[in-house]
Short mmCIF file of C-alpha atoms and ligand atoms in Angstrom, two decimals:
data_model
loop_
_atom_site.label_atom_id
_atom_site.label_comp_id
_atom_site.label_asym_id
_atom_site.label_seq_id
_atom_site.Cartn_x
_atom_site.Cartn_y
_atom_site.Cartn_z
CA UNK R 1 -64.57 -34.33 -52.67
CA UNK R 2 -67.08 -32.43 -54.90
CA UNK R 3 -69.63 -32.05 -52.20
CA UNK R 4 -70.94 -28.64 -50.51
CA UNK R 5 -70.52 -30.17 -46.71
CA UNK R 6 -68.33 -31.54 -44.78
CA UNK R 7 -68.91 -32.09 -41.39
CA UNK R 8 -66.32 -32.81 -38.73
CA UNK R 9 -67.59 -35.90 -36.39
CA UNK R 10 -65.54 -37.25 -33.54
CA UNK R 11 -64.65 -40.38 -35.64
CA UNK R 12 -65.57 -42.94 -38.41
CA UNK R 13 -68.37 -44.82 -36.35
CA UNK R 14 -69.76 -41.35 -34.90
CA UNK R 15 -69.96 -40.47 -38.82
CA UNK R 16 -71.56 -43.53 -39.45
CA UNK R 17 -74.19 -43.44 -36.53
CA UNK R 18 -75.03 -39.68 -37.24
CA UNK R 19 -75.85 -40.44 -40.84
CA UNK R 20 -77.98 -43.15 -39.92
CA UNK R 21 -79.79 -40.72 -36.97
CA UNK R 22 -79.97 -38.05 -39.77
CA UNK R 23 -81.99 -40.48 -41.68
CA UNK R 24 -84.31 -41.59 -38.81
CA UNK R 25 -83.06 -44.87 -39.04
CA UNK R 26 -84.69 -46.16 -35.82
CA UNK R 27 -86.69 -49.59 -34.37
CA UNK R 28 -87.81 -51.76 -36.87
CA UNK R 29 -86.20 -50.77 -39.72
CA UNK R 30 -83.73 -52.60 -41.80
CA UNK R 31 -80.31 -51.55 -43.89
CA UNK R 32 -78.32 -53.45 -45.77
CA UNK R 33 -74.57 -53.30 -45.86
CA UNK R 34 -71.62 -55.63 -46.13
CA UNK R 35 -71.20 -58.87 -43.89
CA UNK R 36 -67.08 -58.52 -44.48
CA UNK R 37 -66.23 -55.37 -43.11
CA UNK R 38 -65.03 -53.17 -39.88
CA UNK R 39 -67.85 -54.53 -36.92
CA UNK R 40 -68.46 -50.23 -37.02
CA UNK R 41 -70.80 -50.18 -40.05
CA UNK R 42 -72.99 -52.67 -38.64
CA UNK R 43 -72.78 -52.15 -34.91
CA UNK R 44 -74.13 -48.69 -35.43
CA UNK R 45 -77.09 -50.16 -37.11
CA UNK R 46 -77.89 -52.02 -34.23
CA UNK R 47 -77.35 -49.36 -31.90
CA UNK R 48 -80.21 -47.69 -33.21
CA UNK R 49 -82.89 -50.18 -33.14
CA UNK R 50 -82.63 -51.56 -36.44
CA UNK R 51 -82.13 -54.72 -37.87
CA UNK R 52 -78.81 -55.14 -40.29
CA UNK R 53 -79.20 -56.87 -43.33
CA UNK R 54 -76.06 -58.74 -44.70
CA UNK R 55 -75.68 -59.00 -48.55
CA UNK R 56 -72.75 -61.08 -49.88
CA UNK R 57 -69.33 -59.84 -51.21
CA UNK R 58 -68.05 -59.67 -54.44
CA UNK R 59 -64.80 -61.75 -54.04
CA UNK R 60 -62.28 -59.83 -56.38
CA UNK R 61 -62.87 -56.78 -55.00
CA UNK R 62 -64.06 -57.46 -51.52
CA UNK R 63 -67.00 -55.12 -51.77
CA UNK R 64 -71.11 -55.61 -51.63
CA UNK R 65 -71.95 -57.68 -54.57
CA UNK R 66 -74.00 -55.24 -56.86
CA UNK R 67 -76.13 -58.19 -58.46
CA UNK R 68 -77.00 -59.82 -55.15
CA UNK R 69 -78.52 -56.65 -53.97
CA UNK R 70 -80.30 -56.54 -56.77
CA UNK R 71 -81.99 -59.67 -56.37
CA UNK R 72 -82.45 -59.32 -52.63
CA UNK R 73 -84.58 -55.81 -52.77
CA UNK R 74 -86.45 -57.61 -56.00
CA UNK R 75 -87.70 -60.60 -53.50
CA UNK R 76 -87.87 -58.44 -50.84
CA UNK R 77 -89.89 -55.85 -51.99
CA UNK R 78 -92.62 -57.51 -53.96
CA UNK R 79 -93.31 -59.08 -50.39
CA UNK R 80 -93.61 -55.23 -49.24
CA UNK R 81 -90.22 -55.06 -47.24
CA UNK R 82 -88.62 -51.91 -47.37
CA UNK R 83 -85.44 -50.64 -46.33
CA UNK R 84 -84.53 -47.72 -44.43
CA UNK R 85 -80.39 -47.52 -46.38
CA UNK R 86 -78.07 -49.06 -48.11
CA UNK R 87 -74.62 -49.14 -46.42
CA UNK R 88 -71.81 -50.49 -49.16
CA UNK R 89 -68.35 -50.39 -47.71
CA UNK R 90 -65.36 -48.78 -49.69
CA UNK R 91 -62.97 -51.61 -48.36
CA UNK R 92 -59.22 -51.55 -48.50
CA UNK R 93 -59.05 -48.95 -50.37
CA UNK R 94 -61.52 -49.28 -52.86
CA UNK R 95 -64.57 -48.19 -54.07
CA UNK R 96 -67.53 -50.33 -53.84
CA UNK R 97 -69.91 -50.22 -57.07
CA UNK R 98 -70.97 -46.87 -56.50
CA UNK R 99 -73.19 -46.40 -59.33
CA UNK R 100 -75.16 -49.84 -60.03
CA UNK R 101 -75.36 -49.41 -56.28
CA UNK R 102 -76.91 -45.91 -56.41
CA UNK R 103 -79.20 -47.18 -59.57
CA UNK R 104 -80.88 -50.08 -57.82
CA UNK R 105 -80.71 -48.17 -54.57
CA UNK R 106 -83.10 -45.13 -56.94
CA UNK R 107 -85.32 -47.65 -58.27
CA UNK R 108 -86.29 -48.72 -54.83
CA UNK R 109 -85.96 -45.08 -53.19
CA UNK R 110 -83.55 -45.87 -51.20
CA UNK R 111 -80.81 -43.77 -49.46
CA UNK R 112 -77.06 -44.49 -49.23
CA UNK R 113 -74.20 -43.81 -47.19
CA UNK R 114 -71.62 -45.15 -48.49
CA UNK R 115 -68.78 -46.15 -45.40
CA UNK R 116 -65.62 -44.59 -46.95
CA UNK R 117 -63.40 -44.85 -43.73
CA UNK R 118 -60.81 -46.60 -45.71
CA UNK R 119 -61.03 -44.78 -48.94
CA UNK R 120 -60.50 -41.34 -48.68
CA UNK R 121 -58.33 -40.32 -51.36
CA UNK R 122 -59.45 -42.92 -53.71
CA UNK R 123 -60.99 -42.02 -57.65
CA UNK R 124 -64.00 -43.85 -59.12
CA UNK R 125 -64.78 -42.82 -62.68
CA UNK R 126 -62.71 -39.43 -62.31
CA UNK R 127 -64.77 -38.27 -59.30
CA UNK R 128 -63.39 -39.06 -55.77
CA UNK R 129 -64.23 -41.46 -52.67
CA UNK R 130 -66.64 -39.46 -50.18
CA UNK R 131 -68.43 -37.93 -53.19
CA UNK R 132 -70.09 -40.51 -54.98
CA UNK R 133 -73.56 -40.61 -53.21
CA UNK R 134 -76.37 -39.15 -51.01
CA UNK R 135 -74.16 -39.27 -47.96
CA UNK R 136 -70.28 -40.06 -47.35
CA UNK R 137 -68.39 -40.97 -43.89
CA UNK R 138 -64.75 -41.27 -43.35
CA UNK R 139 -62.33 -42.05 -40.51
CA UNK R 140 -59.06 -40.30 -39.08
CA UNK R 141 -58.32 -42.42 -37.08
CA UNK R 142 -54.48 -42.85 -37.24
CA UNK R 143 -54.18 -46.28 -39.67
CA UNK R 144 -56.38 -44.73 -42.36
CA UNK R 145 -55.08 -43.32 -45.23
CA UNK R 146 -55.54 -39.67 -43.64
CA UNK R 147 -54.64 -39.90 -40.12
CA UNK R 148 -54.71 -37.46 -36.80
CA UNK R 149 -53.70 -38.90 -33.51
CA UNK R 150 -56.48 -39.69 -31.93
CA UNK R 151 -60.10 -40.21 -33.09
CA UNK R 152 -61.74 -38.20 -36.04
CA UNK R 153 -64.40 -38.35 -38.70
CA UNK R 154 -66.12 -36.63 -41.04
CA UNK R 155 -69.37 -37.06 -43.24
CA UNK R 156 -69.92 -35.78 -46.46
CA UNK R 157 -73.13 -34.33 -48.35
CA UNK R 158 -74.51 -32.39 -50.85
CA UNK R 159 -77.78 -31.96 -49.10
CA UNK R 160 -78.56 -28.82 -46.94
CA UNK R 161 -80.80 -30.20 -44.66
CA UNK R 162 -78.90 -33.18 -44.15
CA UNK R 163 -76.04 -31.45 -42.94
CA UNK R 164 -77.75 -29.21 -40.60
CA UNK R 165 -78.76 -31.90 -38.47
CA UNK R 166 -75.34 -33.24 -38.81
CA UNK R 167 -74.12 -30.77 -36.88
CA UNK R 168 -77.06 -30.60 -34.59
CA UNK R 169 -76.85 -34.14 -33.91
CA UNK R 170 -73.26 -33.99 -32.96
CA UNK R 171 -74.02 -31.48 -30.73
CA UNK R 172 -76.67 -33.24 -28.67
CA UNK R 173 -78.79 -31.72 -31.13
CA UNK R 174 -78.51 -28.45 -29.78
CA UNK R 175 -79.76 -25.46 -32.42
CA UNK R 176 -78.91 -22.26 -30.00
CA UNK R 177 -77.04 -22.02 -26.84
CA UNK R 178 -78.81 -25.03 -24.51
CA UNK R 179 -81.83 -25.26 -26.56
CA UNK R 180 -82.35 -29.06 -27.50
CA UNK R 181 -84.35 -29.78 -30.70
CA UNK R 182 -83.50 -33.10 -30.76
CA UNK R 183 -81.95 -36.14 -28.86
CA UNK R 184 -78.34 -36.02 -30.47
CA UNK R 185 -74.81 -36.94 -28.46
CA UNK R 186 -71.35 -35.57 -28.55
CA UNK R 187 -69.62 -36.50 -31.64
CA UNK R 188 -67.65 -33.18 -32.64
CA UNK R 189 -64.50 -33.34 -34.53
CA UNK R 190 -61.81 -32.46 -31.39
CA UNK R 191 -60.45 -29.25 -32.19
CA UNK R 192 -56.31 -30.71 -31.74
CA UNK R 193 -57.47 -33.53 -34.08
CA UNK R 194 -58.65 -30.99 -36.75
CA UNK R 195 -55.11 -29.34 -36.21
CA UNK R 196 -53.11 -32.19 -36.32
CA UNK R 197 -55.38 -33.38 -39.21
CA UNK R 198 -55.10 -29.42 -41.51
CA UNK R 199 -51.19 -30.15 -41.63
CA UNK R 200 -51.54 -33.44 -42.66
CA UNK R 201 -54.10 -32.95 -45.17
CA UNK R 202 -51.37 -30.66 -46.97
CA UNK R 203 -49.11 -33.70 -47.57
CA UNK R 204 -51.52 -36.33 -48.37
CA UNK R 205 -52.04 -35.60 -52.42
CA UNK R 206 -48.17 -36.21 -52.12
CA UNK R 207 -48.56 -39.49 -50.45
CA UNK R 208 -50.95 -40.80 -52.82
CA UNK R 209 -48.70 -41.89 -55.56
CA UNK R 210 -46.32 -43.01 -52.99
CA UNK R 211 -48.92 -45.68 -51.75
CA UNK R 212 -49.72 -46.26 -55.29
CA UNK R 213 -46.17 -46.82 -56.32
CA UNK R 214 -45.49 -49.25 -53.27
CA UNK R 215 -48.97 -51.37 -54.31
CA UNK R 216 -47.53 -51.43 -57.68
CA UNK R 217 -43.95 -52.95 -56.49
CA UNK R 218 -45.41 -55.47 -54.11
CA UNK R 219 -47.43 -56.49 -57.27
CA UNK R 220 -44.23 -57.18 -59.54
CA UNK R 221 -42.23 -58.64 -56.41
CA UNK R 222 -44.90 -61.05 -55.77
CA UNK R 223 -45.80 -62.06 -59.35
CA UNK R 224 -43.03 -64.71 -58.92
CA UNK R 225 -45.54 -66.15 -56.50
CA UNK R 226 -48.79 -66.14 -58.65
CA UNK R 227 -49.55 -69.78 -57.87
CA UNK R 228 -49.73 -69.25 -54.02
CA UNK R 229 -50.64 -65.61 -53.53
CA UNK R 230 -53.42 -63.43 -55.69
CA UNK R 231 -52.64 -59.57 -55.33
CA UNK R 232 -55.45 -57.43 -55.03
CA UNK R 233 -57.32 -56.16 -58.18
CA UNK R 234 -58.16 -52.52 -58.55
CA UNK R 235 -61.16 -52.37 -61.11
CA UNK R 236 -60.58 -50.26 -64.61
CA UNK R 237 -61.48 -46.21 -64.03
CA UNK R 238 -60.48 -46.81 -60.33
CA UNK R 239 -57.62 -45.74 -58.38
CA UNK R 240 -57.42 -47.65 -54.93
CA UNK R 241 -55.77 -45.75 -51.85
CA UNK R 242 -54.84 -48.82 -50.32
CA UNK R 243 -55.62 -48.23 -46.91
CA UNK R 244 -54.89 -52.19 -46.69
CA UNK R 245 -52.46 -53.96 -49.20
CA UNK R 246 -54.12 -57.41 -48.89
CA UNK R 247 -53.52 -60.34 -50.30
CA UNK R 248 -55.60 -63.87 -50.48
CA UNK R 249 -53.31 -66.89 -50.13
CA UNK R 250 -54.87 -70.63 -48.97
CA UNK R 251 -56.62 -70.58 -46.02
CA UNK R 252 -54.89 -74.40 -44.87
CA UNK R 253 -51.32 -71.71 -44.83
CA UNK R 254 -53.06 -68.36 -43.80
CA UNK R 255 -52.31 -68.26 -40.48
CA UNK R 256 -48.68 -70.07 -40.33
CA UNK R 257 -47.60 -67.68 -43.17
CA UNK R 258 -48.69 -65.07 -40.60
CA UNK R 259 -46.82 -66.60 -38.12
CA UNK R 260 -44.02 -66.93 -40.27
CA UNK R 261 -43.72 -62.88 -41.37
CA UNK R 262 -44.20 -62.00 -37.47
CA UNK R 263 -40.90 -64.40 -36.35
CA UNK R 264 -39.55 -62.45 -38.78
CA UNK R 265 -40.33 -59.21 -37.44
CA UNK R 266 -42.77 -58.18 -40.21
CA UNK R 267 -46.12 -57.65 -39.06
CA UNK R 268 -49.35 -58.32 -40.67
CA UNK R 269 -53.06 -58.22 -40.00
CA UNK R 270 -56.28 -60.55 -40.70
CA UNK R 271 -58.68 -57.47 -41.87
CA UNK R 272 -61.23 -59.51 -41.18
CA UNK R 273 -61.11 -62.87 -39.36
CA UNK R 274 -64.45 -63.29 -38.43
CA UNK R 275 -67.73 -61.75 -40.70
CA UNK R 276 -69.82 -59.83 -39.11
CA UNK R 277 -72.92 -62.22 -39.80
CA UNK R 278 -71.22 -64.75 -37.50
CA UNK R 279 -69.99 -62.07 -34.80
CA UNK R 280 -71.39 -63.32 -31.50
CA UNK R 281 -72.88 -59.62 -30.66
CA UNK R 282 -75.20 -60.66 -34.22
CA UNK R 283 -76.04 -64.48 -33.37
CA UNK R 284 -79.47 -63.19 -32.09
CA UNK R 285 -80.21 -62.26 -35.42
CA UNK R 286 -80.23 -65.92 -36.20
CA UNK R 287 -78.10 -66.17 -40.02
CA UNK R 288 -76.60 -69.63 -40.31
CA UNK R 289 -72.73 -70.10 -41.28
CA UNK R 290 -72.40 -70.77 -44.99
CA UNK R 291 -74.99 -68.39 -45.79
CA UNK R 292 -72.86 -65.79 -46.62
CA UNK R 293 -69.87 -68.02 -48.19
CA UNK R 294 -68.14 -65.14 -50.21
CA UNK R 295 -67.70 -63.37 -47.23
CA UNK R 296 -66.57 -66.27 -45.06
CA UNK R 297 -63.72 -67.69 -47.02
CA UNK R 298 -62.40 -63.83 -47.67
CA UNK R 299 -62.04 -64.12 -44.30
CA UNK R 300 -60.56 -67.42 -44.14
CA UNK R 301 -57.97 -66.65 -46.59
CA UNK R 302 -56.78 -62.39 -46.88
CA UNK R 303 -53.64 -61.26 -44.90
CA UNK R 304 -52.44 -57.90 -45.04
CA UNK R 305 -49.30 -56.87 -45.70
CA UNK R 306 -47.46 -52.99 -44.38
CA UNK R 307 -47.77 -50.87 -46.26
CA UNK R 308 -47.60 -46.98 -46.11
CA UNK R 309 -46.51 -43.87 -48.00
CA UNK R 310 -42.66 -44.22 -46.94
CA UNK R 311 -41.93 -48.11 -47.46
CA UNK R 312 -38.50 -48.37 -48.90
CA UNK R 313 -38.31 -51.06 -51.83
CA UNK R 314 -35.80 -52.79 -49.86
CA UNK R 315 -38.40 -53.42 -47.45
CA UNK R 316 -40.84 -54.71 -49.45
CA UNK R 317 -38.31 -56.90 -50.72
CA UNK R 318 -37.78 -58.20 -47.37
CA UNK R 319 -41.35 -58.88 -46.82
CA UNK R 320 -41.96 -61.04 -50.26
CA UNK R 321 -38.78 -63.12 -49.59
CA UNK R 322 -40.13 -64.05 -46.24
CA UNK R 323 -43.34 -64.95 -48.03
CA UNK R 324 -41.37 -67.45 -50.62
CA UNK R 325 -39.59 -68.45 -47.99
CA UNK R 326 -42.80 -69.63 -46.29
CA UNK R 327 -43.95 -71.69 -49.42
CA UNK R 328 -40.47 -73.00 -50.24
CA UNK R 329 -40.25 -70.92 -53.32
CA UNK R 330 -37.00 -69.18 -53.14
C1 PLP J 1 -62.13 -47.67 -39.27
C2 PLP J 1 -63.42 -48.05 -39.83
C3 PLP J 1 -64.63 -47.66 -39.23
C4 PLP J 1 -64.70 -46.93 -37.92
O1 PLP J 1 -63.95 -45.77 -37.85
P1 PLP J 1 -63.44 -45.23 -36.41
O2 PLP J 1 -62.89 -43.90 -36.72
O3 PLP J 1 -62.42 -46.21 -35.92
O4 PLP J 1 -64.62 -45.17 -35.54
C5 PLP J 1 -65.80 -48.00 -39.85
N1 PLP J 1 -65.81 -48.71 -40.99
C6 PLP J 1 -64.67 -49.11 -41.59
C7 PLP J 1 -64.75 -49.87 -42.88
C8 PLP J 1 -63.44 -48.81 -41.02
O5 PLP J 1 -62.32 -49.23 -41.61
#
């Protein structure tokens, strides 16, 4: 990944919280990240004390709108709000807008962590997912791109000091043999997950170009479909790992084309039905519906569709067939 550390946590969301506690995110403090993403990113915020702050998605690429944070820490802080981190959200597969992230997250001072539990493996501007900022976290967790079988993590950094109380904190922050320095919890990587996970990391540059190869079929198969289904869009100088090959079809036939694909024994998955600024755990922070209306029709209207390494072509086939069979189209 380019980075001098990489610390082995005891999944994505123990990644995520430790980062967060390695910051001294606490009470009273605010971060910003994504309103369409895993409930992870956020929960963790709110485990801590603080208060999330949901910034609208771009809606080609799924990921926090670059401009809209922009404008949100320009309002905010001339009123003299200030935020502890920025959390943008890698989603699907893809990187979020690393860099104008990381140059209106500088101009502020702000740290970021970017949550890259679905894009390990993927390229931004020739350097890779899990390197691009102050602090990285993935997932292992066995439907990511790298899998074990079980839970696992790990967090990436470039800074020293960060990662030594990475690996305090997910040690119940102990520094020598039962001497506490701090209030930390057990989040180690399990030592069978980090076995299972040393054989399979010697397969996945392989597996790479297979999931890119079966994105790039599923995009030709469906083309014949343009005026009912939009494919996903992988930016220019990116490479997606497509954790999640999703597509965005009218919401009014989401959910019966769903329906459809499962009677036909194909299974798909809503990644993510409901946006985490409606969730009931987050109604006490009081954000209306419609205020975030990027984010709710994504959710209205993706569906993904299998994918993985070793999908045959005739498989894929199978799967866009059923989908113009759903619309009438073949
Ligand atoms: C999977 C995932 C997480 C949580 O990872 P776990 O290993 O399941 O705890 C967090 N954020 C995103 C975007 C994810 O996809």
């Amino acid at each position: 990944m380019g980075v001098r550390h990489a610390v082995g946590v005891g999944s994505g969301t123990d990644g995520l919280l430790l980062s967060l506690m390695a910051l001294d995110v606490g009470p009273g403090d605010e971060v910003i990240t994504s309103p369409f993403t895993f409930f992870a990113t956020a929960g963790v915020i709110a485990l801590l004390g603080a208060r999330p702050v949901f910034v609208d998605i771009d809606p080609v690429t799924f990921n926090l709108d670059h401009v809209k944070l922009g404008d949100l820490l320009d309002a905010a802080c001339k009123q003299g709000r200030r935020f502890k981190a920025i959390m943008p959200v890698s989603l699907y597969g893809q990187c979020a807008d690393m860099d104008e992230i990381g140059k209106v997250a500088s101009q502020y001072g702000i740290p970021v962590v970017e949550d890259a539990c679905q894009s390990f493996g993927a390229t931004y501007k020739a350097r890779r997912s899990c390197g691009l900022s102050g602090m990285e976290v993935t997932s292992f967790y066995p439907t990511k791109p790298l899998g074990c079988y079980g839970d696992g993590g790990m967090v990436f950094t470039d800074d020293d000091l960060i990662a030594g109380r990475l690996k305090s904190l997910r040690n119940h922050g102990q520094k020598d043999r039962y001497r506490h320095e701090e209030i930390g919890l057990n989040a180690r990587l399990d030592a069978v997950q980090a076995a299972v996970l040393l054989v399979r990391f010697s397969h996945f540059e392989d597996e790479l170009p297979l999931r890119q190869a079966a994105a790039t079929r599923y995009e030709a198969l469906l083309s014949e479909f343009q005026s009912h289904v939009k494919t996903p869009l992988v930016l220019s100088g990116r490479t997606s790992v497509f954790a999640q090959y999703t597509i965005r079809v009218a919401p009014e036939g989401r959910d019966g084309l769903a329906r459809s694909l499962s009677e036909k024994g194909i299974p798909t998955a809503i990644h993510y039905p409901v946006p985490l600024h409606i969730q009931p755990a987050f109604c006490y922070l009081g954000i209306q519906k419609g205020s975030l209306p990027e984010a709710e029709s994504a959710a209205n209207e993706v569906l993904s569709l299998p994918i993985h390494p070793f999908i045959t072509e005739g498989e894929q086939v199978a799967v866009v067939q059923a989908i113009g069979e759903y619309y009438g189209v073949v």
